[in-house]
PDB file of C-alpha atoms in Angstrom:
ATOM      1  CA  UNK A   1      67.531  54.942   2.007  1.00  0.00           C
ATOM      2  CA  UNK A   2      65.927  54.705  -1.443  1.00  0.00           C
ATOM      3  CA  UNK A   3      65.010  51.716  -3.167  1.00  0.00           C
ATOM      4  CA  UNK A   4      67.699  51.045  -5.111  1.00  0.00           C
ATOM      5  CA  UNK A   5      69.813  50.932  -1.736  1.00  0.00           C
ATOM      6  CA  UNK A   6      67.660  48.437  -0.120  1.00  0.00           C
ATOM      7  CA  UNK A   7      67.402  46.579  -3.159  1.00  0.00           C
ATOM      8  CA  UNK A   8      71.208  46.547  -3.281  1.00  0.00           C
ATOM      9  CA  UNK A   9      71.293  45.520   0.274  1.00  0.00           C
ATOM     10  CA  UNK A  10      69.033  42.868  -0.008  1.00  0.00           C
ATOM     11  CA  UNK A  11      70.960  41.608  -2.717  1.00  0.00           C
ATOM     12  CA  UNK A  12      74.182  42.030  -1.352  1.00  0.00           C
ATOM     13  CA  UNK A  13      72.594  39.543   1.337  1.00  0.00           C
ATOM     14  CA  UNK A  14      71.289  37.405  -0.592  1.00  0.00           C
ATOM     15  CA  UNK A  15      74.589  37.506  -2.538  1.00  0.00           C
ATOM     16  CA  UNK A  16      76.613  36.774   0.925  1.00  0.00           C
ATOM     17  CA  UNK A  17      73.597  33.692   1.768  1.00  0.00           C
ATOM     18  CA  UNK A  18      73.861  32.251  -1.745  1.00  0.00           C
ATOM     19  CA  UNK A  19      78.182  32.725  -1.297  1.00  0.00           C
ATOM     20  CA  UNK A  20      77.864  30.861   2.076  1.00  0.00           C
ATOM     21  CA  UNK A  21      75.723  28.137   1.367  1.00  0.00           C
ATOM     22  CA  UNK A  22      77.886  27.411  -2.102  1.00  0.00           C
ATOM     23  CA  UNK A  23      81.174  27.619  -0.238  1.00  0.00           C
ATOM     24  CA  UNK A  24      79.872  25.090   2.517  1.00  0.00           C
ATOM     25  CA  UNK A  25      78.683  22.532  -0.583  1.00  0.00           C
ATOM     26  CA  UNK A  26      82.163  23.201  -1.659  1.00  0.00           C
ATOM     27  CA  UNK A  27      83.812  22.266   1.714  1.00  0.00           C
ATOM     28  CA  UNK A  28      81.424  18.963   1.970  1.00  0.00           C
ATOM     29  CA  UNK A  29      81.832  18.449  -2.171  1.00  0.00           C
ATOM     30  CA  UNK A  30      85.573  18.692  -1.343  1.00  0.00           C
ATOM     31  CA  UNK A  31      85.611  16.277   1.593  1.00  0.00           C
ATOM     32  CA  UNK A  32      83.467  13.567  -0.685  1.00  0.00           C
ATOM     33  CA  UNK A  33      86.413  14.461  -3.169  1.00  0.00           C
ATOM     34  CA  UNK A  34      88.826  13.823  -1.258  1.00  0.00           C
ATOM     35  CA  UNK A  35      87.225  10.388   0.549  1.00  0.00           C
ATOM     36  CA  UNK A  36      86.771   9.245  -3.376  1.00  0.00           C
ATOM     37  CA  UNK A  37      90.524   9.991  -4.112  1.00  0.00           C
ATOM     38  CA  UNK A  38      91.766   7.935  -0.652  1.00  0.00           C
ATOM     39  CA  UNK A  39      89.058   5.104  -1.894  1.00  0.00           C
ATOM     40  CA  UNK A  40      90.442   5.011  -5.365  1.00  0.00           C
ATOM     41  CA  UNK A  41      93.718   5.193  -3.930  1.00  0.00           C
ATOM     42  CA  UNK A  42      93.315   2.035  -1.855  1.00  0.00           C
ATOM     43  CA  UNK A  43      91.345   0.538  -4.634  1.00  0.00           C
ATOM     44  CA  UNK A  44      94.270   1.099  -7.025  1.00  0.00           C
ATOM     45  CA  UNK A  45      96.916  -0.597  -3.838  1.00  0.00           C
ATOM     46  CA  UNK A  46      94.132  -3.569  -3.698  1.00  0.00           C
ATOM     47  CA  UNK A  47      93.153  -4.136  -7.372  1.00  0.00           C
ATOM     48  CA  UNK A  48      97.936  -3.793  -7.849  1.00  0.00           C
ATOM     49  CA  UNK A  49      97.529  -6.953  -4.955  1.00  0.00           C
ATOM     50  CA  UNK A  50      94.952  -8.613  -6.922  1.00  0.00           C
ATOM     51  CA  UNK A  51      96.592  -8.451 -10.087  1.00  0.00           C
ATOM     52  CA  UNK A  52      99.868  -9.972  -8.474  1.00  0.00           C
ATOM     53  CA  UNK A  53      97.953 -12.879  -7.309  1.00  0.00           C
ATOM     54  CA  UNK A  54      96.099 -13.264 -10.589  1.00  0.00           C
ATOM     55  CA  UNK A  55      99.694 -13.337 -11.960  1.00  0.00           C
ATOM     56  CA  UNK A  56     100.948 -15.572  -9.337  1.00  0.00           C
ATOM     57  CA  UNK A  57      98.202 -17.974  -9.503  1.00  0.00           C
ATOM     58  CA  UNK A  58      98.514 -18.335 -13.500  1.00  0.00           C
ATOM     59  CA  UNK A  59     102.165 -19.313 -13.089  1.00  0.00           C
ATOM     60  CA  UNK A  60     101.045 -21.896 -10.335  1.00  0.00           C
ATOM     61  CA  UNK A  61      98.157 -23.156 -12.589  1.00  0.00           C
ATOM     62  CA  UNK A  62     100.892 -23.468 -15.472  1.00  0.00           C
ATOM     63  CA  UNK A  63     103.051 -24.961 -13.338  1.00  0.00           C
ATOM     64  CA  UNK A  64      99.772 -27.917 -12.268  1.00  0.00           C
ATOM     65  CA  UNK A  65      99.068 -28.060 -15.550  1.00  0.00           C
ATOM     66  CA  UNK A  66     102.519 -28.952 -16.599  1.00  0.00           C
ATOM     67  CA  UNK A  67     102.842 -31.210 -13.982  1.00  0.00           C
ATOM     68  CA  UNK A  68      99.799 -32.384 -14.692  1.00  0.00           C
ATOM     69  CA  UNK A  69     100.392 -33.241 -18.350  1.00  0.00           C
ATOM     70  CA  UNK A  70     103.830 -35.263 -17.176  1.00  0.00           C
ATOM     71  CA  UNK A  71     101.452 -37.789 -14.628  1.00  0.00           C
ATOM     72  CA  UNK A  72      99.323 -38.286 -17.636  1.00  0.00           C
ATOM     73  CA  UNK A  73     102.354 -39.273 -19.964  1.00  0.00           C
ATOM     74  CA  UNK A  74     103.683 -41.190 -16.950  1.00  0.00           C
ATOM     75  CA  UNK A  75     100.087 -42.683 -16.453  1.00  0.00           C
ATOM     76  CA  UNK A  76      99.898 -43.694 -20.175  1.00  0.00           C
ATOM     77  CA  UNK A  77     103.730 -45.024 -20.355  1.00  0.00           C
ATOM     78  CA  UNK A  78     102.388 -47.065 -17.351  1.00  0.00           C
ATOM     79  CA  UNK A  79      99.300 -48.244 -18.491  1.00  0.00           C
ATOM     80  CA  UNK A  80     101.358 -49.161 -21.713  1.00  0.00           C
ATOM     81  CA  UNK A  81     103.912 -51.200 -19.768  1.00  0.00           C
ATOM     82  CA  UNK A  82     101.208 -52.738 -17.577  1.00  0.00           C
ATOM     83  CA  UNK A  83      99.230 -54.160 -21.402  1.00  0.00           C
ATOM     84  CA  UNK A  84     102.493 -55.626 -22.192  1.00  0.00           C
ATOM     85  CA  UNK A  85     103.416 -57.384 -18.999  1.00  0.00           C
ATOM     86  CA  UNK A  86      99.709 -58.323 -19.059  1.00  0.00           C
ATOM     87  CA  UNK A  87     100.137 -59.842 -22.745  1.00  0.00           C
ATOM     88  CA  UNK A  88     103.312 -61.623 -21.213  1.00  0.00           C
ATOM     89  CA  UNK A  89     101.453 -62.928 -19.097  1.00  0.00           C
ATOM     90  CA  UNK A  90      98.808 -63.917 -20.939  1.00  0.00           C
ATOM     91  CA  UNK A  91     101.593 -66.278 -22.811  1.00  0.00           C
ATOM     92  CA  UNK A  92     103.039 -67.639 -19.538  1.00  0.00           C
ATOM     93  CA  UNK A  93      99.013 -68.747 -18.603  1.00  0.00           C
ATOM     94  CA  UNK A  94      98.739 -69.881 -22.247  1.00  0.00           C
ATOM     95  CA  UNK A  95     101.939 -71.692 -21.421  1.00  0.00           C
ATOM     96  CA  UNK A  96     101.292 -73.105 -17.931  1.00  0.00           C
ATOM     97  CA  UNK A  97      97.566 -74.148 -19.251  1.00  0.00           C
ATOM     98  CA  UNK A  98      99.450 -76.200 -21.882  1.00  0.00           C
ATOM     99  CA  UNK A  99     101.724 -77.652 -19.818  1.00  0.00           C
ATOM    100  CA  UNK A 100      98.309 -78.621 -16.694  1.00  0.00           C
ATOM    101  CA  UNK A 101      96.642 -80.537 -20.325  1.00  0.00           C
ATOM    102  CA  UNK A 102     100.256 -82.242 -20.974  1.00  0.00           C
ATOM    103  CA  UNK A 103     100.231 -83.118 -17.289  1.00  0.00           C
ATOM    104  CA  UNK A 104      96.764 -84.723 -17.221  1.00  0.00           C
ATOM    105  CA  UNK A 105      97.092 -86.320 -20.359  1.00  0.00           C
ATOM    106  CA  UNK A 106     100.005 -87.834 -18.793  1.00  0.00           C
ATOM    107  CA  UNK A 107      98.348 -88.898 -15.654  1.00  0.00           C
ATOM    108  CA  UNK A 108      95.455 -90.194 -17.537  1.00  0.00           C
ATOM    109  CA  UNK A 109      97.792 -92.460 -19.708  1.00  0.00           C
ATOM    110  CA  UNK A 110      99.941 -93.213 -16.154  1.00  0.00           C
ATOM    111  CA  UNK A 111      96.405 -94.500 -15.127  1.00  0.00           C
ATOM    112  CA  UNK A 112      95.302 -96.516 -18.105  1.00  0.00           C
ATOM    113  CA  UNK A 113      98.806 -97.788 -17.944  1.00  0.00           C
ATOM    114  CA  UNK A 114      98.690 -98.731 -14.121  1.00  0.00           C
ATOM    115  CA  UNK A 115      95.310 -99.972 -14.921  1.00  0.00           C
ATOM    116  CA  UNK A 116      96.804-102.468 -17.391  1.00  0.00           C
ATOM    117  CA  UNK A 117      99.507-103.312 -15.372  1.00  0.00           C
ATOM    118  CA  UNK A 118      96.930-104.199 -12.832  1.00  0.00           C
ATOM    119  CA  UNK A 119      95.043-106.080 -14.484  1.00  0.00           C
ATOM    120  CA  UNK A 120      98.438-108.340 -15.836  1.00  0.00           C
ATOM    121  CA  UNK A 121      99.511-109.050 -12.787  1.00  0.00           C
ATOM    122  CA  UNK A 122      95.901-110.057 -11.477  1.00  0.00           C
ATOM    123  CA  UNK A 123      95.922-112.454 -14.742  1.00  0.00           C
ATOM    124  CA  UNK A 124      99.398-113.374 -14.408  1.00  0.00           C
ATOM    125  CA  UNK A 125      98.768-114.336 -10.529  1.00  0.00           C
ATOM    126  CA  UNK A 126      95.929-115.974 -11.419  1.00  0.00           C
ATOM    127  CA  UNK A 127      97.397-118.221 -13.739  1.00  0.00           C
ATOM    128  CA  UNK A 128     100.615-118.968 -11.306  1.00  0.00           C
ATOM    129  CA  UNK A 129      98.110-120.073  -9.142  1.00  0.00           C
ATOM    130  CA  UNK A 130      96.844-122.236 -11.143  1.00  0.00           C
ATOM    131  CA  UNK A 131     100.335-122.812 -12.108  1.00  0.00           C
ATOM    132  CA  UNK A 132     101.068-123.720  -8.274  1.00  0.00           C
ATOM    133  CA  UNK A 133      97.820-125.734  -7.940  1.00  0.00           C
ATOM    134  CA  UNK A 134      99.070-127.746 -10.917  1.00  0.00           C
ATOM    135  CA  UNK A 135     102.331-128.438  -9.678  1.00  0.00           C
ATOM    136  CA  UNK A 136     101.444-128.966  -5.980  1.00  0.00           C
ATOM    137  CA  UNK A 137      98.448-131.583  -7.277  1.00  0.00           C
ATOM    138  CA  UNK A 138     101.573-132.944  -9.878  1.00  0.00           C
ATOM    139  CA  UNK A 139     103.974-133.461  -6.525  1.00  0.00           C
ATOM    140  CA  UNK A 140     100.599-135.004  -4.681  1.00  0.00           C
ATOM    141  CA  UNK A 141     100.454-137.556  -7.256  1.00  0.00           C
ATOM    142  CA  UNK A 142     104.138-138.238  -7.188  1.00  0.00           C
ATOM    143  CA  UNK A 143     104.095-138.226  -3.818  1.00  0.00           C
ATOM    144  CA  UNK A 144     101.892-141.256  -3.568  1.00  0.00           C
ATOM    145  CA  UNK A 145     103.445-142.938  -6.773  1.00  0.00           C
ATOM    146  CA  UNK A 146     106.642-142.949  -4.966  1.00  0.00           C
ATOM    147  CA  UNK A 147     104.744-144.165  -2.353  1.00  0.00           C
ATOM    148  CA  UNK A 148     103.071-146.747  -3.776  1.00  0.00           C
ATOM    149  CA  UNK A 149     106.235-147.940  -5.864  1.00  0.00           C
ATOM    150  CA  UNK A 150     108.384-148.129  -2.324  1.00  0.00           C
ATOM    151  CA  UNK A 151     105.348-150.447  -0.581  1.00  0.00           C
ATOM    152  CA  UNK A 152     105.266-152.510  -3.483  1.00  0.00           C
ATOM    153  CA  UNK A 153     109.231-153.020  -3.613  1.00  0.00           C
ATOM    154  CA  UNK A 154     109.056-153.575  -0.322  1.00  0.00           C
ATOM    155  CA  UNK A 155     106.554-156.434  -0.678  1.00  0.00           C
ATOM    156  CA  UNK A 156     108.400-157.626  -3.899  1.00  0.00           C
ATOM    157  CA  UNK A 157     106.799-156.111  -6.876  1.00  0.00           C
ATOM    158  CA  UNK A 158     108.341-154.109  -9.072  1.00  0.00           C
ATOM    159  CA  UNK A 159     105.818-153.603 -11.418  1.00  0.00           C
ATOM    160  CA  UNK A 160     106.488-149.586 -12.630  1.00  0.00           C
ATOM    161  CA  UNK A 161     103.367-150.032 -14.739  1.00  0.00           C
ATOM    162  CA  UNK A 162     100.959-150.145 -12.254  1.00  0.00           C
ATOM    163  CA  UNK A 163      97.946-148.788 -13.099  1.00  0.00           C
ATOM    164  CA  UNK A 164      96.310-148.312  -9.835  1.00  0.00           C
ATOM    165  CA  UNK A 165      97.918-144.807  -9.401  1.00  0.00           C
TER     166      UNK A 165
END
């Protein structure tokens, strides 16, 4: 065998090494391949899911934040409703403090009044006592006038101008 044989060999060899090793990277670069394609796959099934959600959860937050913008209309209707029942209100205390001053001014004057009244009758009772003294001392001393004028009849005098009475 010459040279070139051997040579030819060798490279044939190393043709058939360099061959086997490539074709085995292949086989592995094809099986990473492939794992990448089912991973991609799945990724494309899981980011379809997520995007469905996303979807579904934007409606639902629409849906909250249409909801939510009716509470706040209803919560400012209400809070409207509530300053003007609170301003009625506020008239009816106006009203019912009016009417508590009317009231004591009334009971004040019912008490000055009473007071005077009071005080009338204590005059007026004081002076029909002295009313009543008067006349029961006046009916004393006619008492014993009469008295005096029926012993003197009695004992023949009839003098009505006695002045020992």
């Amino acid at each position: 065998m010459d040279l070139i044989s051997i040579s030819a060999l060798i490279a044939a060899v190393a043709f058939v090494i360099l061959v086997v090793f490539i074709s085995r990277t292949l086989f592995r670069l094809e099986r990473v391949f492939r794992g990448v394609e089912s991973t991609i796959a799945e990724t494309q099934k899981d980011l379809h899911n997520v995007c469905v959600e996303a979807v579904q959860l934007v409606h639902t937050s629409n849906h909250l934040a249409n909801e939510a913008k009716i509470f706040v209309n209803n919560s400012n209707e209400l809070t409207k409703d509530m300053r003007e029942r609170a301003k009625s209100l506020d008239v009816l205390a106006k009203s019912v403090e009016e009417v508590g001053v009317t009231i004591s001014e009334m009971n004040e004057k019912v008490r000055d009044t009473a007071n005077n009244v009071s005080n009338t009758v204590k005059v007026s009772t004081e002076k029909m006592s002295q009313v009543v003294n008067w006349g029961n001392t006046a009916m004393d001393l006619w008492e014993k006038y009469k008295t005096k004028r029926e012993g003197k009849k009695k004992n023949g005098k009839s003098n009505i101008n006695d002045s020992t009475v």
